[in-house]
Amino acid sequence: MLRLVDQPRPFVWWAMQPFSRRYRTQYAARALPDWQRIVLRRAVFVPELKLLYVINAKAASSSLRDMMFVLGGGSREAGPGRGLVFPTPRWPEIVAALDDPAVYKFTVGRHPVTRAVSAFTNLFVDRRNGFEWRHIPYLRKTGLVFGDASSANFDRFLDYVEEVIAESELFCDAHLRLQTNNTGARHIRYNRIGHYESLLADVRRIMVEAGVSGFSDAALGWVNRSGEGMGGLEATPAQIRRIERIYAEDFERFGYAQS
C-alpha cells in the first residue's frame, strides 16, 4: 500500500543494495525491531556532544534537524557534518545511543489538535508536503478532496486518519501517525520532551541540560508563529473531541491537557 511507509521490505532492500546506500543500510539493519528501525531513520546523533534528537513530523522537525546539523559542524545545505543520520554506515552507533544513559536524548511534541490541522493543511489543502500523492488512490472512500480548507473536509480528513491508523498504527504516514510512534516514546527514556508551542525556551533548556556550550538561537533559525500553516481553520468542539480520542496517548505522553 502506497500510504503505508517504513514497513519491512527485506527482499527489496537486498535486491537494491548494489545501487543504493540507503537500501544497503536498510538491509543491514533488517533485524532491528520495527520501532527501533523507524526511529533510526529519524534520529540525528552528534557523537562528540553525546546529543541525540528524534524527528517528529509536524513539530518543527526540519528546523530542529537543521539545528542538529549546525551543532555537528554542518548545515542544511552541507548536511550533518560530524553528526550521524540515516543512511550512515555507522548506524549501529545511533542504535546504541538510544539506550546509552550518557547520551542526552530529546524530541519535541506538538499539541495534537494544531498538529492535525497543520497536517491537513499541508497535505491536503496547500499540497506542499511532497508526499500527498501516496494518498490519492485511497481518498474516494472518505470523500476527502485536495484544496478544500472547509470544516467539512477536515471532518473527512479525520475519517481518513482513523482509517489509516486502523490499517496500521505503526506504518501509516508519519504526518498522521501518533507522535508516540514517530519518536519511539514507548521505548526510549528521553531526557526531555520539548514542546512546539514553547520551542525556543525548551531548546535553550535542553542545551543547558545537555552541556552544549556556545549554543546560539541562530542555530535554530525558527520563530514560533502559532497560526502559520493553519489556513485559518479552527477545529470545532466535536472535532477536538475526535482528535482527543484518536491521539489520546499523545496527549498523555507529551503532556497536553484534554478539553
Short mmCIF file of C-alpha atoms in Angstrom, two decimals:
data_model
loop_
_atom_site.label_atom_id
_atom_site.label_comp_id
_atom_site.label_asym_id
_atom_site.label_seq_id
_atom_site.Cartn_x
_atom_site.Cartn_y
_atom_site.Cartn_z
CA MET A 1 0.00 0.00 0.00
CA LEU A 2 1.43 3.36 -1.03
CA ARG A 3 0.19 5.18 2.04
CA LEU A 4 1.95 2.75 4.39
CA VAL A 5 5.60 3.57 4.97
CA ASP A 6 8.53 2.20 6.97
CA GLN A 7 7.35 -1.40 6.54
CA PRO A 8 9.98 -4.17 6.47
CA ARG A 9 10.86 -4.94 2.84
CA PRO A 10 13.93 -7.18 3.18
CA PHE A 11 13.79 -8.59 -0.35
CA VAL A 12 13.63 -5.11 -1.89
CA TRP A 13 16.46 -3.91 0.37
CA TRP A 14 18.57 -6.94 -0.58
CA ALA A 15 17.92 -6.55 -4.31
CA MET A 16 18.68 -2.82 -4.31
CA GLN A 17 21.88 -2.99 -2.23
CA PRO A 18 24.24 -2.61 -5.23
CA PHE A 19 22.52 0.61 -6.30
CA SER A 20 21.75 2.49 -3.09
CA ARG A 21 23.47 3.14 0.23
CA ARG A 22 20.01 3.70 1.72
CA TYR A 23 18.95 0.18 0.82
CA ARG A 24 22.27 -1.28 1.95
CA THR A 25 21.71 0.30 5.34
CA GLN A 26 18.10 -0.85 5.50
CA TYR A 27 19.17 -4.40 4.72
CA ALA A 28 21.99 -4.31 7.27
CA ALA A 29 19.53 -3.13 9.92
CA ARG A 30 16.78 -5.58 8.93
CA ALA A 31 16.87 -7.47 12.24
CA LEU A 32 16.05 -4.41 14.34
CA PRO A 33 12.63 -4.25 15.98
CA ASP A 34 10.23 -2.17 13.89
CA TRP A 35 10.05 0.70 16.37
CA GLN A 36 13.84 0.92 16.52
CA ARG A 37 14.24 0.85 12.75
CA ILE A 38 11.66 3.64 12.43
CA VAL A 39 13.49 5.77 15.00
CA LEU A 40 16.84 5.04 13.32
CA ARG A 41 15.53 6.71 10.16
CA ARG A 42 14.51 9.80 12.16
CA ALA A 43 17.41 10.25 14.55
CA VAL A 44 20.17 12.84 14.36
CA PHE A 45 23.12 11.99 16.62
CA VAL A 46 26.15 14.18 17.28
CA PRO A 47 28.61 11.79 18.99
CA GLU A 48 31.07 14.43 20.19
CA LEU A 49 28.24 16.22 22.04
CA LYS A 50 26.52 13.00 23.13
CA LEU A 51 23.32 14.60 21.89
CA LEU A 52 20.53 12.80 20.02
CA TYR A 53 17.32 14.21 18.57
CA VAL A 54 14.45 12.17 17.11
CA ILE A 55 12.39 13.85 14.41
CA ASN A 56 8.64 14.15 14.97
CA ALA A 57 6.74 15.14 11.81
CA LYS A 58 4.80 18.43 12.02
CA ALA A 59 6.64 19.58 15.16
CA ALA A 60 9.29 21.96 13.76
CA SER A 61 11.19 18.87 12.64
CA SER A 62 13.02 20.44 9.69
CA SER A 63 14.28 23.34 11.80
CA LEU A 64 15.41 21.05 14.61
CA ARG A 65 17.14 18.71 12.18
CA ASP A 66 18.98 21.65 10.64
CA MET A 67 19.93 22.87 14.13
CA MET A 68 21.48 19.48 14.87
CA PHE A 69 23.37 19.66 11.56
CA VAL A 70 24.81 23.04 12.62
CA LEU A 71 25.81 21.62 16.01
CA GLY A 72 27.62 18.84 14.16
CA GLY A 73 29.57 21.32 12.08
CA GLY A 74 27.33 21.11 9.02
CA SER A 75 24.28 22.96 7.74
CA ARG A 76 21.00 22.44 5.91
CA GLU A 77 22.83 22.71 2.61
CA ALA A 78 26.03 20.86 3.55
CA GLY A 79 24.48 18.07 5.60
CA PRO A 80 25.09 16.80 9.14
CA GLY A 81 28.81 17.50 9.33
CA ARG A 82 30.18 15.22 12.05
CA GLY A 83 26.66 14.21 13.02
CA LEU A 84 25.19 10.85 12.10
CA VAL A 85 21.95 10.43 10.18
CA PHE A 86 20.41 7.60 8.22
CA PRO A 87 21.70 6.01 5.99
CA THR A 88 25.15 6.30 7.55
CA PRO A 89 27.19 3.06 7.63
CA ARG A 90 27.77 3.97 11.29
CA TRP A 91 24.10 3.32 12.07
CA PRO A 92 24.91 0.90 14.95
CA GLU A 93 26.26 3.91 16.88
CA ILE A 94 22.87 5.59 16.60
CA VAL A 95 21.08 2.45 17.79
CA ALA A 96 23.48 2.11 20.73
CA ALA A 97 22.89 5.75 21.65
CA LEU A 98 19.15 5.16 22.07
CA ASP A 99 19.83 3.20 25.23
CA ASP A 100 23.02 4.90 26.41
CA PRO A 101 22.47 6.85 29.65
CA ALA A 102 25.48 9.02 28.78
CA VAL A 103 23.68 10.33 25.67
CA TYR A 104 21.22 13.20 26.12
CA LYS A 105 18.11 12.31 24.15
CA PHE A 106 15.33 14.72 23.26
CA THR A 107 12.40 15.16 20.94
CA VAL A 108 9.65 17.75 20.52
CA GLY A 109 5.90 17.26 20.62
CA ARG A 110 3.06 19.41 19.34
CA HIS A 111 -0.49 19.80 20.59
CA PRO A 112 -2.42 17.08 18.74
CA VAL A 113 -5.20 19.45 17.65
CA THR A 114 -2.95 22.03 16.00
CA ARG A 115 -0.76 19.25 14.63
CA ALA A 116 -3.78 17.60 12.99
CA VAL A 117 -4.88 20.91 11.47
CA SER A 118 -1.35 21.56 10.23
CA ALA A 119 -1.08 18.09 8.68
CA PHE A 120 -4.46 18.51 6.97
CA THR A 121 -3.46 21.90 5.58
CA ASN A 122 0.00 20.81 4.49
CA LEU A 123 -1.01 17.52 2.87
CA PHE A 124 -4.49 18.12 1.53
CA VAL A 125 -5.12 21.87 1.26
CA ASP A 126 -1.83 23.51 0.25
CA ARG A 127 -0.30 20.24 -1.03
CA ARG A 128 3.17 21.43 -0.03
CA ASN A 129 4.31 18.21 1.58
CA GLY A 130 5.60 16.35 -1.44
CA PHE A 131 4.17 13.00 -0.32
CA GLU A 132 0.45 13.70 -0.68
CA TRP A 133 0.47 11.62 -3.88
CA ARG A 134 0.66 8.49 -1.73
CA HIS A 135 -2.91 9.09 -0.58
CA ILE A 136 -4.58 9.79 -3.93
CA PRO A 137 -5.78 6.21 -4.59
CA TYR A 138 -7.48 5.96 -1.19
CA LEU A 139 -9.49 9.17 -0.90
CA ARG A 140 -12.71 8.13 -2.63
CA LYS A 141 -13.93 6.17 0.39
CA THR A 142 -13.92 9.15 2.76
CA GLY A 143 -14.57 11.83 0.12
CA LEU A 144 -11.55 13.83 1.24
CA VAL A 145 -10.54 16.24 -1.52
CA PHE A 146 -7.49 18.37 -2.24
CA GLY A 147 -7.64 22.15 -1.98
CA ASP A 148 -10.71 22.33 0.26
CA ALA A 149 -9.96 24.03 3.59
CA SER A 150 -13.52 23.73 4.90
CA SER A 151 -14.51 22.28 8.25
CA ALA A 152 -16.48 19.59 6.41
CA ASN A 153 -13.35 18.48 4.59
CA PHE A 154 -11.44 18.45 7.87
CA ASP A 155 -14.11 16.04 9.17
CA ARG A 156 -13.38 13.85 6.16
CA PHE A 157 -9.67 14.15 6.94
CA LEU A 158 -10.30 12.83 10.46
CA ASP A 159 -12.27 9.96 8.95
CA TYR A 160 -9.24 9.20 6.81
CA VAL A 161 -6.84 9.41 9.76
CA GLU A 162 -8.93 6.87 11.65
CA GLU A 163 -8.96 4.63 8.58
CA VAL A 164 -5.19 4.63 8.07
CA ILE A 165 -4.36 4.24 11.76
CA ALA A 166 -6.77 1.28 11.93
CA GLU A 167 -4.95 -0.23 8.95
CA SER A 168 -1.53 0.22 10.54
CA GLU A 169 -0.86 2.34 13.60
CA LEU A 170 2.89 1.88 13.17
CA PHE A 171 3.33 2.17 9.41
CA CYS A 172 0.86 4.87 8.39
CA ASP A 173 2.12 8.24 7.10
CA ALA A 174 4.35 9.88 9.73
CA HIS A 175 2.30 13.10 9.47
CA LEU A 176 -0.83 11.20 10.54
CA ARG A 177 0.85 8.69 12.84
CA LEU A 178 0.81 9.04 16.62
CA GLN A 179 3.71 11.17 17.83
CA THR A 180 4.34 8.35 20.29
CA ASN A 181 5.18 6.04 17.38
CA ASN A 182 7.15 8.64 15.43
CA THR A 183 9.51 9.10 18.36
CA GLY A 184 9.58 5.62 19.91
CA ALA A 185 8.36 7.19 23.14
CA ARG A 186 7.09 3.87 24.49
CA HIS A 187 10.66 2.55 24.43
CA ILE A 188 13.10 5.46 24.76
CA ARG A 189 13.79 7.18 28.07
CA TYR A 190 14.06 10.77 26.88
CA ASN A 191 15.92 13.29 28.99
CA ARG A 192 13.41 15.87 27.84
CA ILE A 193 10.43 16.16 25.54
CA GLY A 194 10.10 19.75 24.43
CA HIS A 195 7.02 21.43 23.01
CA TYR A 196 6.44 23.18 19.70
CA GLU A 197 4.49 25.89 21.49
CA SER A 198 7.49 26.91 23.63
CA LEU A 199 10.19 25.71 21.28
CA LEU A 200 12.91 28.30 21.73
CA ALA A 201 12.75 28.29 25.52
CA ASP A 202 12.70 24.50 25.59
CA VAL A 203 15.65 24.18 23.22
CA ARG A 204 17.66 26.62 25.33
CA ARG A 205 16.92 24.49 28.39
CA ILE A 206 17.84 21.30 26.54
CA MET A 207 21.19 22.72 25.52
CA VAL A 208 21.99 23.74 29.10
CA GLU A 209 20.99 20.32 30.43
CA ALA A 210 22.98 18.57 27.70
CA GLY A 211 26.06 20.68 28.43
CA VAL A 212 26.24 22.11 24.92
CA SER A 213 28.27 25.31 25.25
CA GLY A 214 28.09 28.20 22.85
CA PHE A 215 24.58 27.43 21.60
CA SER A 216 23.07 30.34 19.69
CA ASP A 217 19.41 30.88 18.90
CA ALA A 218 20.51 31.44 15.31
CA ALA A 219 21.29 27.72 15.07
CA LEU A 220 17.58 27.04 15.37
CA GLY A 221 16.59 29.61 12.77
CA TRP A 222 12.94 29.29 13.72
CA VAL A 223 10.35 31.68 15.11
CA ASN A 224 7.15 30.39 16.67
CA ARG A 225 4.23 31.69 14.64
CA SER A 226 1.31 29.77 16.11
CA GLY A 227 -1.09 30.24 13.21
CA GLU A 228 1.37 29.59 10.41
CA GLY A 229 0.36 26.83 8.04
CA MET A 230 -3.12 26.51 9.53
CA GLY A 231 -5.06 28.07 6.67
CA GLY A 232 -7.34 29.85 9.14
CA LEU A 233 -9.15 26.63 10.08
CA GLU A 234 -10.22 26.29 13.71
CA ALA A 235 -11.30 22.85 14.91
CA THR A 236 -14.82 22.62 16.28
CA PRO A 237 -15.53 21.19 19.75
CA ALA A 238 -16.75 17.96 18.14
CA GLN A 239 -13.57 17.71 16.04
CA ILE A 240 -11.42 18.37 19.11
CA ARG A 241 -13.14 15.50 20.92
CA ARG A 242 -12.40 13.21 17.97
CA ILE A 243 -8.74 14.23 17.96
CA GLU A 244 -8.56 13.66 21.71
CA ARG A 245 -9.84 10.13 21.15
CA ILE A 246 -7.61 9.35 18.15
CA TYR A 247 -4.46 10.75 19.74
CA ALA A 248 -5.24 10.04 23.40
CA GLU A 249 -1.82 8.51 24.05
CA ASP A 250 -0.07 11.56 22.61
CA PHE A 251 -1.96 13.89 24.95
CA GLU A 252 -0.73 11.86 27.90
CA ARG A 253 2.84 11.16 26.83
CA PHE A 254 3.58 14.65 25.55
CA GLY A 255 1.93 16.48 28.42
CA TYR A 256 -1.08 18.14 26.80
CA ALA A 257 -4.37 18.60 28.66
CA GLN A 258 -7.59 17.46 27.06
CA SER A 259 -10.61 19.76 26.96
#
